Backbone as JSON Lines, residues from 0, in Angstrom:
{"i":0,"aa":"M","n":[0.85,-1.17,0.0],"ca":[0.0,0.0,0.0],"c":[0.9,1.24,0.0]}
{"i":1,"aa":"K","n":[0.69,2.11,-0.98],"ca":[1.51,3.32,-1.1],"c":[1.08,4.37,-0.08]}
{"i":2,"aa":"C","n":[2.07,5.15,0.38],"ca":[1.76,6.21,1.35],"c":[2.66,7.42,1.12]}
{"i":3,"aa":"V","n":[2.18,8.55,1.62],"ca":[2.95,9.78,1.71],"c":[3.22,9.99,3.18]}
{"i":4,"aa":"V","n":[4.47,10.29,3.51],"ca":[4.87,10.49,4.89],"c":[5.1,11.98,5.13]}
{"i":5,"aa":"L","n":[4.38,12.55,6.1],"ca":[4.69,13.91,6.53],"c":[5.96,13.8,7.37]}
{"i":6,"aa":"L","n":[7.03,14.42,6.9],"ca":[8.34,14.25,7.53],"c":[8.91,15.6,7.95]}
{"i":7,"aa":"S","n":[8.79,15.89,9.24],"ca":[9.33,17.15,9.76],"c":[10.83,17.07,9.98]}
{"i":8,"aa":"G","n":[11.35,15.85,10.04],"ca":[12.75,15.66,10.39],"c":[12.92,15.34,11.86]}
{"i":9,"aa":"G","n":[11.83,15.41,12.61],"ca":[11.86,15.1,14.03],"c":[11.71,13.61,14.29]}
{"i":10,"aa":"L","n":[11.82,13.24,15.55],"ca":[11.83,11.84,15.96],"c":[10.55,11.09,15.56]}
{"i":11,"aa":"D","n":[9.39,11.68,15.82],"ca":[8.12,10.98,15.56],"c":[7.92,10.68,14.08]}
{"i":12,"aa":"S","n":[8.13,11.67,13.24],"ca":[7.91,11.44,11.81],"c":[9.02,10.58,11.21]}
{"i":13,"aa":"A","n":[10.24,10.72,11.69],"ca":[11.34,9.88,11.2],"c":[11.09,8.42,11.56]}
{"i":14,"aa":"A","n":[10.57,8.17,12.75],"ca":[10.24,6.8,13.15],"c":[9.15,6.23,12.24]}
{"i":15,"aa":"N","n":[8.16,7.05,11.89],"ca":[7.11,6.6,10.97],"c":[7.71,6.18,9.63]}
{"i":16,"aa":"L","n":[8.61,6.99,9.11],"ca":[9.26,6.65,7.84],"c":[10.05,5.35,7.99]}
{"i":17,"aa":"A","n":[10.82,5.25,9.06],"ca":[11.66,4.08,9.27],"c":[10.83,2.8,9.41]}
{"i":18,"aa":"L","n":[9.67,2.89,10.03],"ca":[8.85,1.71,10.29],"c":[7.83,1.41,9.19]}
{"i":19,"aa":"S","n":[7.68,2.32,8.24],"ca":[6.61,2.19,7.26],"c":[6.66,0.87,6.49]}
{"i":20,"aa":"R","n":[7.8,0.49,6.01],"ca":[7.89,-0.74,5.2],"c":[7.59,-1.98,6.03]}
{"i":21,"aa":"S","n":[8.02,-1.97,7.29],"ca":[7.73,-3.14,8.14],"c":[6.25,-3.24,8.45]}
{"i":22,"aa":"R","n":[5.49,-2.18,8.19],"ca":[4.04,-2.19,8.38],"c":[3.29,-2.46,7.07]}
{"i":23,"aa":"G","n":[4.05,-2.88,6.04],"ca":[3.44,-3.21,4.77],"c":[3.14,-2.01,3.9]}
{"i":24,"aa":"L","n":[3.79,-0.89,4.16],"ca":[3.54,0.32,3.38],"c":[4.74,0.64,2.48]}
{"i":25,"aa":"E","n":[4.45,1.3,1.38],"ca":[5.49,1.72,0.45],"c":[5.48,3.25,0.38]}
{"i":26,"aa":"P","n":[6.41,3.91,1.07],"ca":[6.43,5.38,1.01],"c":[6.87,5.85,-0.38]}
{"i":27,"aa":"V","n":[6.01,6.62,-1.04],"ca":[6.33,7.14,-2.37],"c":[6.78,8.59,-2.32]}
{"i":28,"aa":"L","n":[6.57,9.24,-1.16],"ca":[7.0,10.62,-1.0],"c":[7.12,10.94,0.48]}
{"i":29,"aa":"A","n":[8.2,11.61,0.82],"ca":[8.35,12.19,2.16],"c":[8.16,13.7,1.97]}
{"i":30,"aa":"L","n":[7.19,14.26,2.66],"ca":[6.81,15.65,2.45],"c":[7.12,16.48,3.69]}
{"i":31,"aa":"T","n":[7.88,17.53,3.48],"ca":[8.22,18.48,4.53],"c":[7.54,19.8,4.22]}
{"i":32,"aa":"V","n":[7.04,20.47,5.25],"ca":[6.36,21.74,5.04],"c":[7.11,22.83,5.8]}
{"i":33,"aa":"D","n":[7.45,23.88,5.06],"ca":[8.08,25.06,5.65],"c":[6.99,26.12,5.76]}
{"i":34,"aa":"Y","n":[6.56,26.36,7.0],"ca":[5.51,27.36,7.23],"c":[6.08,28.59,7.93]}
{"i":35,"aa":"G","n":[7.39,28.75,7.83],"ca":[8.04,29.9,8.44],"c":[8.53,29.63,9.84]}
{"i":36,"aa":"Q","n":[8.58,28.36,10.24],"ca":[9.06,28.01,11.57],"c":[10.56,28.28,11.67]}
{"i":37,"aa":"K","n":[10.99,28.65,12.86],"ca":[12.4,29.0,13.08],"c":[13.33,27.86,12.71]}
{"i":38,"aa":"A","n":[12.93,26.64,12.95],"ca":[13.79,25.48,12.72],"c":[13.64,24.9,11.31]}
{"i":39,"aa":"A","n":[13.01,25.61,10.4],"ca":[12.71,25.06,9.07],"c":[13.96,24.57,8.35]}
{"i":40,"aa":"K","n":[15.03,25.33,8.4],"ca":[16.25,24.94,7.7],"c":[16.81,23.62,8.24]}
{"i":41,"aa":"E","n":[16.89,23.51,9.56],"ca":[17.42,22.3,10.19],"c":[16.47,21.12,9.98]}
{"i":42,"aa":"E","n":[15.16,21.38,10.09],"ca":[14.18,20.32,9.88],"c":[14.26,19.8,8.45]}
{"i":43,"aa":"G","n":[14.36,20.7,7.49],"ca":[14.46,20.3,6.09],"c":[15.71,19.48,5.81]}
{"i":44,"aa":"K","n":[16.81,19.9,6.4],"ca":[18.07,19.17,6.23],"c":[17.94,17.74,6.78]}
{"i":45,"aa":"A","n":[17.38,17.61,7.98],"ca":[17.19,16.29,8.58],"c":[16.23,15.45,7.75]}
{"i":46,"aa":"A","n":[15.14,16.05,7.29],"ca":[14.15,15.32,6.5],"c":[14.76,14.82,5.2]}
{"i":47,"aa":"R","n":[15.55,15.66,4.54],"ca":[16.21,15.23,3.3],"c":[17.16,14.07,3.56]}
{"i":48,"aa":"K","n":[17.87,14.13,4.68],"ca":[18.82,13.06,5.03],"c":[18.07,11.75,5.29]}
{"i":49,"aa":"F","n":[16.99,11.81,6.08],"ca":[16.19,10.6,6.34],"c":[15.63,10.04,5.03]}
{"i":50,"aa":"S","n":[15.16,10.91,4.16],"ca":[14.61,10.46,2.88],"c":[15.68,9.74,2.06]}
{"i":51,"aa":"E","n":[16.87,10.29,2.07],"ca":[17.99,9.68,1.35],"c":[18.32,8.3,1.94]}
{"i":52,"aa":"I","n":[18.4,8.23,3.26],"ca":[18.72,6.97,3.93],"c":[17.72,5.89,3.57]}
{"i":53,"aa":"Y","n":[16.43,6.24,3.53],"ca":[15.38,5.26,3.28],"c":[14.97,5.18,1.81]}
{"i":54,"aa":"G","n":[15.67,5.91,0.95],"ca":[15.41,5.81,-0.48],"c":[14.04,6.26,-0.9]}
{"i":55,"aa":"V","n":[13.57,7.35,-0.31],"ca":[12.24,7.88,-0.61],"c":[12.39,9.28,-1.21]}
{"i":56,"aa":"K","n":[11.66,9.54,-2.26],"ca":[11.66,10.88,-2.86],"c":[11.21,11.89,-1.8]}
{"i":57,"aa":"H","n":[11.84,13.06,-1.8],"ca":[11.52,14.11,-0.82],"c":[11.07,15.37,-1.54]}
{"i":58,"aa":"A","n":[10.11,16.06,-0.96],"ca":[9.66,17.35,-1.47],"c":[9.37,18.27,-0.29]}
{"i":59,"aa":"T","n":[9.56,19.55,-0.54],"ca":[9.24,20.57,0.46],"c":[8.19,21.5,-0.12]}
{"i":60,"aa":"V","n":[7.18,21.79,0.68],"ca":[6.14,22.74,0.31],"c":[6.3,23.97,1.2]}
{"i":61,"aa":"D","n":[6.33,25.14,0.6],"ca":[6.45,26.39,1.35],"c":[5.08,27.04,1.47]}
{"i":62,"aa":"I","n":[4.66,27.27,2.71],"ca":[3.39,27.96,2.96],"c":[3.62,29.03,4.05]}
{"i":63,"aa":"P","n":[4.36,30.08,3.71],"ca":[4.72,31.08,4.71],"c":[3.54,31.78,5.38]}
{"i":64,"aa":"F","n":[2.4,31.82,4.7],"ca":[1.25,32.5,5.28],"c":[0.84,31.88,6.61]}
{"i":65,"aa":"L","n":[1.04,30.55,6.76],"ca":[0.6,29.89,7.99],"c":[1.35,30.44,9.21]}
{"i":66,"aa":"G","n":[2.64,30.61,9.08],"ca":[3.43,31.15,10.18],"c":[3.08,32.58,10.51]}
{"i":67,"aa":"E","n":[2.58,33.3,9.53],"ca":[2.23,34.71,9.74],"c":[0.9,34.86,10.46]}
{"i":68,"aa":"L","n":[0.07,33.82,10.45],"ca":[-1.26,33.92,11.06],"c":[-1.21,34.05,12.57]}
{"i":69,"aa":"G","n":[-0.39,33.26,13.22],"ca":[-0.37,33.26,14.67],"c":[0.71,34.13,15.26]}
{"i":70,"aa":"R","n":[1.8,34.25,14.54],"ca":[2.97,35.02,15.02],"c":[3.29,34.66,16.46]}
{"i":71,"aa":"R","n":[3.43,33.38,16.69],"ca":[3.78,32.87,18.02],"c":[5.24,32.48,18.05]}
{"i":72,"aa":"A","n":[5.67,31.86,19.11],"ca":[7.08,31.58,19.36],"c":[7.73,30.68,18.31]}
{"i":73,"aa":"L","n":[6.99,29.8,17.67],"ca":[7.61,28.94,16.65],"c":[7.98,29.69,15.38]}
{"i":74,"aa":"T","n":[7.27,30.79,15.11],"ca":[7.49,31.51,13.86],"c":[7.93,32.95,14.02]}
{"i":75,"aa":"N","n":[7.81,33.5,15.2],"ca":[8.16,34.89,15.45],"c":[9.59,34.96,15.98]}
{"i":76,"aa":"R","n":[10.48,35.52,15.2],"ca":[11.91,35.57,15.56],"c":[12.19,36.4,16.82]}
{"i":77,"aa":"S","n":[11.26,37.26,17.2],"ca":[11.49,38.08,18.4],"c":[11.0,37.41,19.68]}
{"i":78,"aa":"M","n":[10.4,36.24,19.55],"ca":[9.92,35.49,20.73],"c":[10.75,34.22,20.88]}
{"i":79,"aa":"S","n":[10.99,33.83,22.11],"ca":[11.72,32.57,22.32],"c":[10.72,31.45,22.61]}
{"i":80,"aa":"V","n":[11.1,30.27,22.16],"ca":[10.28,29.08,22.39],"c":[10.43,28.67,23.85]}
{"i":81,"aa":"P","n":[9.33,28.5,24.57],"ca":[9.44,28.12,25.98],"c":[10.11,26.76,26.16]}
{"i":82,"aa":"A","n":[10.9,26.66,27.19],"ca":[11.54,25.38,27.52],"c":[11.05,24.96,28.9]}
{"i":83,"aa":"L","n":[10.3,23.88,28.92],"ca":[9.79,23.37,30.19],"c":[10.82,22.46,30.83]}
{"i":84,"aa":"V","n":[11.02,22.61,32.11],"ca":[11.88,21.67,32.84],"c":[11.01,20.48,33.23]}
{"i":85,"aa":"P","n":[11.62,19.32,33.47],"ca":[10.83,18.1,33.74],"c":[9.75,18.26,34.8]}
{"i":86,"aa":"E","n":[10.01,19.01,35.85],"ca":[9.02,19.18,36.92],"c":[7.76,19.9,36.42]}
{"i":87,"aa":"E","n":[7.91,20.75,35.41],"ca":[6.78,21.52,34.89],"c":[5.86,20.68,33.99]}
{"i":88,"aa":"L","n":[6.35,19.56,33.5],"ca":[5.55,18.75,32.59],"c":[4.3,18.19,33.24]}
{"i":89,"aa":"A","n":[4.3,18.07,34.55],"ca":[3.12,17.56,35.27],"c":[2.12,18.68,35.57]}
{"i":90,"aa":"S","n":[2.51,19.92,35.34],"ca":[1.65,21.06,35.63],"c":[0.81,21.41,34.4]}
{"i":91,"aa":"R","n":[-0.5,21.25,34.51],"ca":[-1.4,21.59,33.41],"c":[-1.27,23.06,33.04]}
{"i":92,"aa":"E","n":[-1.13,23.91,34.04],"ca":[-1.0,25.36,33.8],"c":[0.26,25.67,32.99]}
{"i":93,"aa":"A","n":[1.37,25.04,33.34],"ca":[2.63,25.29,32.64],"c":[2.59,24.78,31.2]}
{"i":94,"aa":"T","n":[2.01,23.59,31.01],"ca":[1.96,23.03,29.66],"c":[0.98,23.8,28.78]}
{"i":95,"aa":"E","n":[-0.12,24.28,29.35],"ca":[-1.07,25.1,28.59],"c":[-0.44,26.42,28.17]}
{"i":96,"aa":"K","n":[0.3,27.02,29.08],"ca":[0.96,28.3,28.77],"c":[1.98,28.09,27.65]}
{"i":97,"aa":"S","n":[2.74,27.01,27.72],"ca":[3.71,26.69,26.69],"c":[3.02,26.42,25.36]}
{"i":98,"aa":"A","n":[1.93,25.66,25.39],"ca":[1.19,25.34,24.17],"c":[0.65,26.6,23.5]}
{"i":99,"aa":"T","n":[0.13,27.51,24.28],"ca":[-0.39,28.77,23.74],"c":[0.73,29.57,23.07]}
{"i":100,"aa":"A","n":[1.92,29.54,23.66],"ca":[3.05,30.3,23.13],"c":[3.51,29.78,21.77]}
{"i":101,"aa":"V","n":[3.31,28.49,21.5],"ca":[3.82,27.92,20.24],"c":[2.71,27.54,19.25]}
{"i":102,"aa":"W","n":[1.47,27.77,19.61],"ca":[0.35,27.35,18.76],"c":[0.39,28.03,17.39]}
{"i":103,"aa":"V","n":[0.21,27.26,16.34],"ca":[0.08,27.76,14.98],"c":[-1.3,27.32,14.51]}
{"i":104,"aa":"P","n":[-2.2,28.27,14.17],"ca":[-3.58,27.94,13.86],"c":[-3.76,26.85,12.8]}
{"i":105,"aa":"N","n":[-4.41,25.76,13.17],"ca":[-4.76,24.64,12.31],"c":[-3.57,24.05,11.56]}
{"i":106,"aa":"R","n":[-2.4,24.12,12.15],"ca":[-1.19,23.62,11.48],"c":[-1.34,22.16,11.05]}
{"i":107,"aa":"N","n":[-1.63,21.28,11.99],"ca":[-1.7,19.87,11.63],"c":[-2.83,19.58,10.65]}
{"i":108,"aa":"G","n":[-3.96,20.26,10.8],"ca":[-5.06,20.07,9.86],"c":[-4.65,20.43,8.45]}
{"i":109,"aa":"L","n":[-3.97,21.55,8.3],"ca":[-3.54,22.0,6.98],"c":[-2.44,21.11,6.42]}
{"i":110,"aa":"L","n":[-1.48,20.74,7.23],"ca":[-0.38,19.88,6.75],"c":[-0.9,18.53,6.28]}
{"i":111,"aa":"I","n":[-1.82,17.97,7.02],"ca":[-2.39,16.68,6.62],"c":[-3.19,16.82,5.33]}
{"i":112,"aa":"A","n":[-3.95,17.9,5.19],"ca":[-4.72,18.11,3.96],"c":[-3.79,18.27,2.75]}
{"i":113,"aa":"I","n":[-2.69,18.96,2.93],"ca":[-1.71,19.11,1.84],"c":[-1.14,17.75,1.47]}
{"i":114,"aa":"A","n":[-0.76,16.97,2.49],"ca":[-0.21,15.63,2.24],"c":[-1.24,14.75,1.55]}
{"i":115,"aa":"A","n":[-2.51,14.89,1.93],"ca":[-3.57,14.09,1.3],"c":[-3.72,14.45,-0.18]}
{"i":116,"aa":"S","n":[-3.53,15.72,-0.52],"ca":[-3.58,16.12,-1.94],"c":[-2.45,15.47,-2.72]}
{"i":117,"aa":"F","n":[-1.25,15.46,-2.14],"ca":[-0.13,14.78,-2.78],"c":[-0.43,13.29,-2.9]}
{"i":118,"aa":"A","n":[-0.93,12.7,-1.83],"ca":[-1.22,11.26,-1.84],"c":[-2.21,10.92,-2.95]}
{"i":119,"aa":"E","n":[-3.27,11.69,-3.06],"ca":[-4.26,11.39,-4.09],"c":[-3.64,11.5,-5.48]}
{"i":120,"aa":"S","n":[-2.83,12.54,-5.69],"ca":[-2.22,12.71,-7.02],"c":[-1.22,11.6,-7.35]}
{"i":121,"aa":"L","n":[-0.62,11.0,-6.33],"ca":[0.35,9.92,-6.51],"c":[-0.3,8.53,-6.4]}
{"i":122,"aa":"R","n":[-1.61,8.51,-6.24],"ca":[-2.37,7.26,-6.06],"c":[-1.91,6.49,-4.83]}
{"i":123,"aa":"A","n":[-1.58,7.23,-3.8],"ca":[-1.21,6.62,-2.52],"c":[-2.46,6.55,-1.64]}
{"i":124,"aa":"E","n":[-2.6,5.45,-0.92],"ca":[-3.8,5.22,-0.13],"c":[-3.73,5.78,1.28]}
{"i":125,"aa":"R","n":[-2.55,6.13,1.73],"ca":[-2.38,6.57,3.12],"c":[-1.5,7.8,3.23]}
{"i":126,"aa":"V","n":[-1.73,8.55,4.31],"ca":[-0.83,9.61,4.74],"c":[-0.37,9.22,6.13]}
{"i":127,"aa":"L","n":[0.94,9.15,6.33],"ca":[1.48,8.83,7.65],"c":[1.87,10.12,8.36]}
{"i":128,"aa":"I","n":[1.41,10.22,9.6],"ca":[1.71,11.37,10.43],"c":[2.36,10.87,11.72]}
{"i":129,"aa":"G","n":[3.21,11.67,12.3],"ca":[3.87,11.28,13.55],"c":[3.49,12.21,14.67]}
{"i":130,"aa":"F","n":[2.62,11.75,15.54],"ca":[2.22,12.55,16.7],"c":[2.81,11.95,17.96]}
{"i":131,"aa":"N","n":[3.02,12.79,18.91],"ca":[3.53,12.39,20.21],"c":[2.35,12.3,21.16]}
{"i":132,"aa":"R","n":[2.1,11.11,21.68],"ca":[0.91,10.88,22.53],"c":[0.87,11.85,23.71]}
{"i":133,"aa":"E","n":[2.01,12.12,24.31],"ca":[2.04,13.03,25.47],"c":[1.59,14.44,25.07]}
{"i":134,"aa":"E","n":[1.94,14.86,23.87],"ca":[1.55,16.2,23.43],"c":[0.05,16.32,23.2]}
{"i":135,"aa":"A","n":[-0.62,15.2,22.99],"ca":[-2.07,15.22,22.78],"c":[-2.8,15.71,24.02]}
{"i":136,"aa":"E","n":[-2.15,15.63,25.17],"ca":[-2.75,16.15,26.41],"c":[-2.97,17.65,26.3]}
{"i":137,"aa":"T","n":[-2.08,18.33,25.59],"ca":[-2.13,19.79,25.48],"c":[-2.56,20.26,24.1]}
{"i":138,"aa":"F","n":[-2.2,19.49,23.08],"ca":[-2.51,19.85,21.7],"c":[-3.56,18.87,21.17]}
{"i":139,"aa":"S","n":[-4.78,19.32,21.07],"ca":[-5.86,18.42,20.62],"c":[-5.64,17.91,19.2]}
{"i":140,"aa":"D","n":[-4.86,18.65,18.4],"ca":[-4.61,18.19,17.03],"c":[-3.48,17.16,16.96]}
{"i":141,"aa":"N","n":[-3.09,16.62,18.1],"ca":[-2.15,15.49,18.17],"c":[-2.85,14.26,18.73]}
{"i":142,"aa":"S","n":[-4.13,14.34,18.92],"ca":[-4.85,13.26,19.6],"c":[-5.32,12.18,18.61]}
{"i":143,"aa":"E","n":[-5.62,11.01,19.15],"ca":[-6.18,9.93,18.33],"c":[-7.52,10.36,17.74]}
{"i":144,"aa":"E","n":[-8.31,11.08,18.52],"ca":[-9.61,11.53,18.02],"c":[-9.43,12.44,16.81]}
{"i":145,"aa":"F","n":[-8.47,13.37,16.87],"ca":[-8.2,14.24,15.74],"c":[-7.83,13.41,14.51]}
{"i":146,"aa":"G","n":[-6.95,12.43,14.7],"ca":[-6.55,11.58,13.59],"c":[-7.72,10.83,12.98]}
{"i":147,"aa":"R","n":[-8.56,10.29,13.85],"ca":[-9.73,9.53,13.38],"c":[-10.71,10.42,12.62]}
{"i":148,"aa":"L","n":[-11.01,11.58,13.17],"ca":[-11.96,12.49,12.52],"c":[-11.39,13.09,11.23]}
{"i":149,"aa":"T","n":[-10.1,13.35,11.22],"ca":[-9.46,13.86,10.0],"c":[-9.51,12.8,8.91]}
{"i":150,"aa":"T","n":[-9.28,11.56,9.27],"ca":[-9.38,10.46,8.31],"c":[-10.78,10.39,7.72]}
{"i":151,"aa":"Q","n":[-11.79,10.56,8.56],"ca":[-13.17,10.55,8.06],"c":[-13.42,11.71,7.1]}
{"i":152,"aa":"A","n":[-12.94,12.89,7.45],"ca":[-13.12,14.05,6.59],"c":[-12.4,13.86,5.26]}
{"i":153,"aa":"L","n":[-11.19,13.3,5.3],"ca":[-10.44,13.08,4.06],"c":[-11.12,12.04,3.17]}
{"i":154,"aa":"A","n":[-11.82,11.11,3.76],"ca":[-12.56,10.13,2.96],"c":[-13.63,10.83,2.12]}
{"i":155,"aa":"L","n":[-14.1,11.97,2.59],"ca":[-15.11,12.73,1.86],"c":[-14.49,13.73,0.88]}
{"i":156,"aa":"S","n":[-13.27,14.17,1.14],"ca":[-12.66,15.22,0.31],"c":[-11.65,14.7,-0.7]}
{"i":157,"aa":"T","n":[-11.42,13.4,-0.72],"ca":[-10.51,12.8,-1.7],"c":[-11.22,11.65,-2.39]}
{"i":158,"aa":"R","n":[-10.65,11.22,-3.48],"ca":[-11.24,10.09,-4.21],"c":[-10.54,8.82,-3.8]}
């Protein structure tokens, strides 16, 4: 079964790419999105390297408007990204404050929709995304429910 892998270059998406074949999938494209995030250059470099290692075609899509919408810590060069110390991870208040500081409006929804467009054009049946289960506590767009509902919506918006 062919798939498109959303590949940020981070651990979660790189693991998805690495494990895809053992799950019976054939990655036909690793897709990286540059939305104006501060780490875009480093993420792109890592994603290209992972794609090379696993022999998967790589593409980057630039959507700078997304980073301009929220102007939060991930995309605003004048703001620093909050760093939580381990003790703060158990504090709902601290994690919510951090999440608000880095939130990019509908980022995962848009990235998945873009990947689904590529998948449909390449006749791929799946889009692989890498979410961190712990982050789903603070970021609803990293949750299993989000993934399930997005899959349902894509079934209606793709052929």
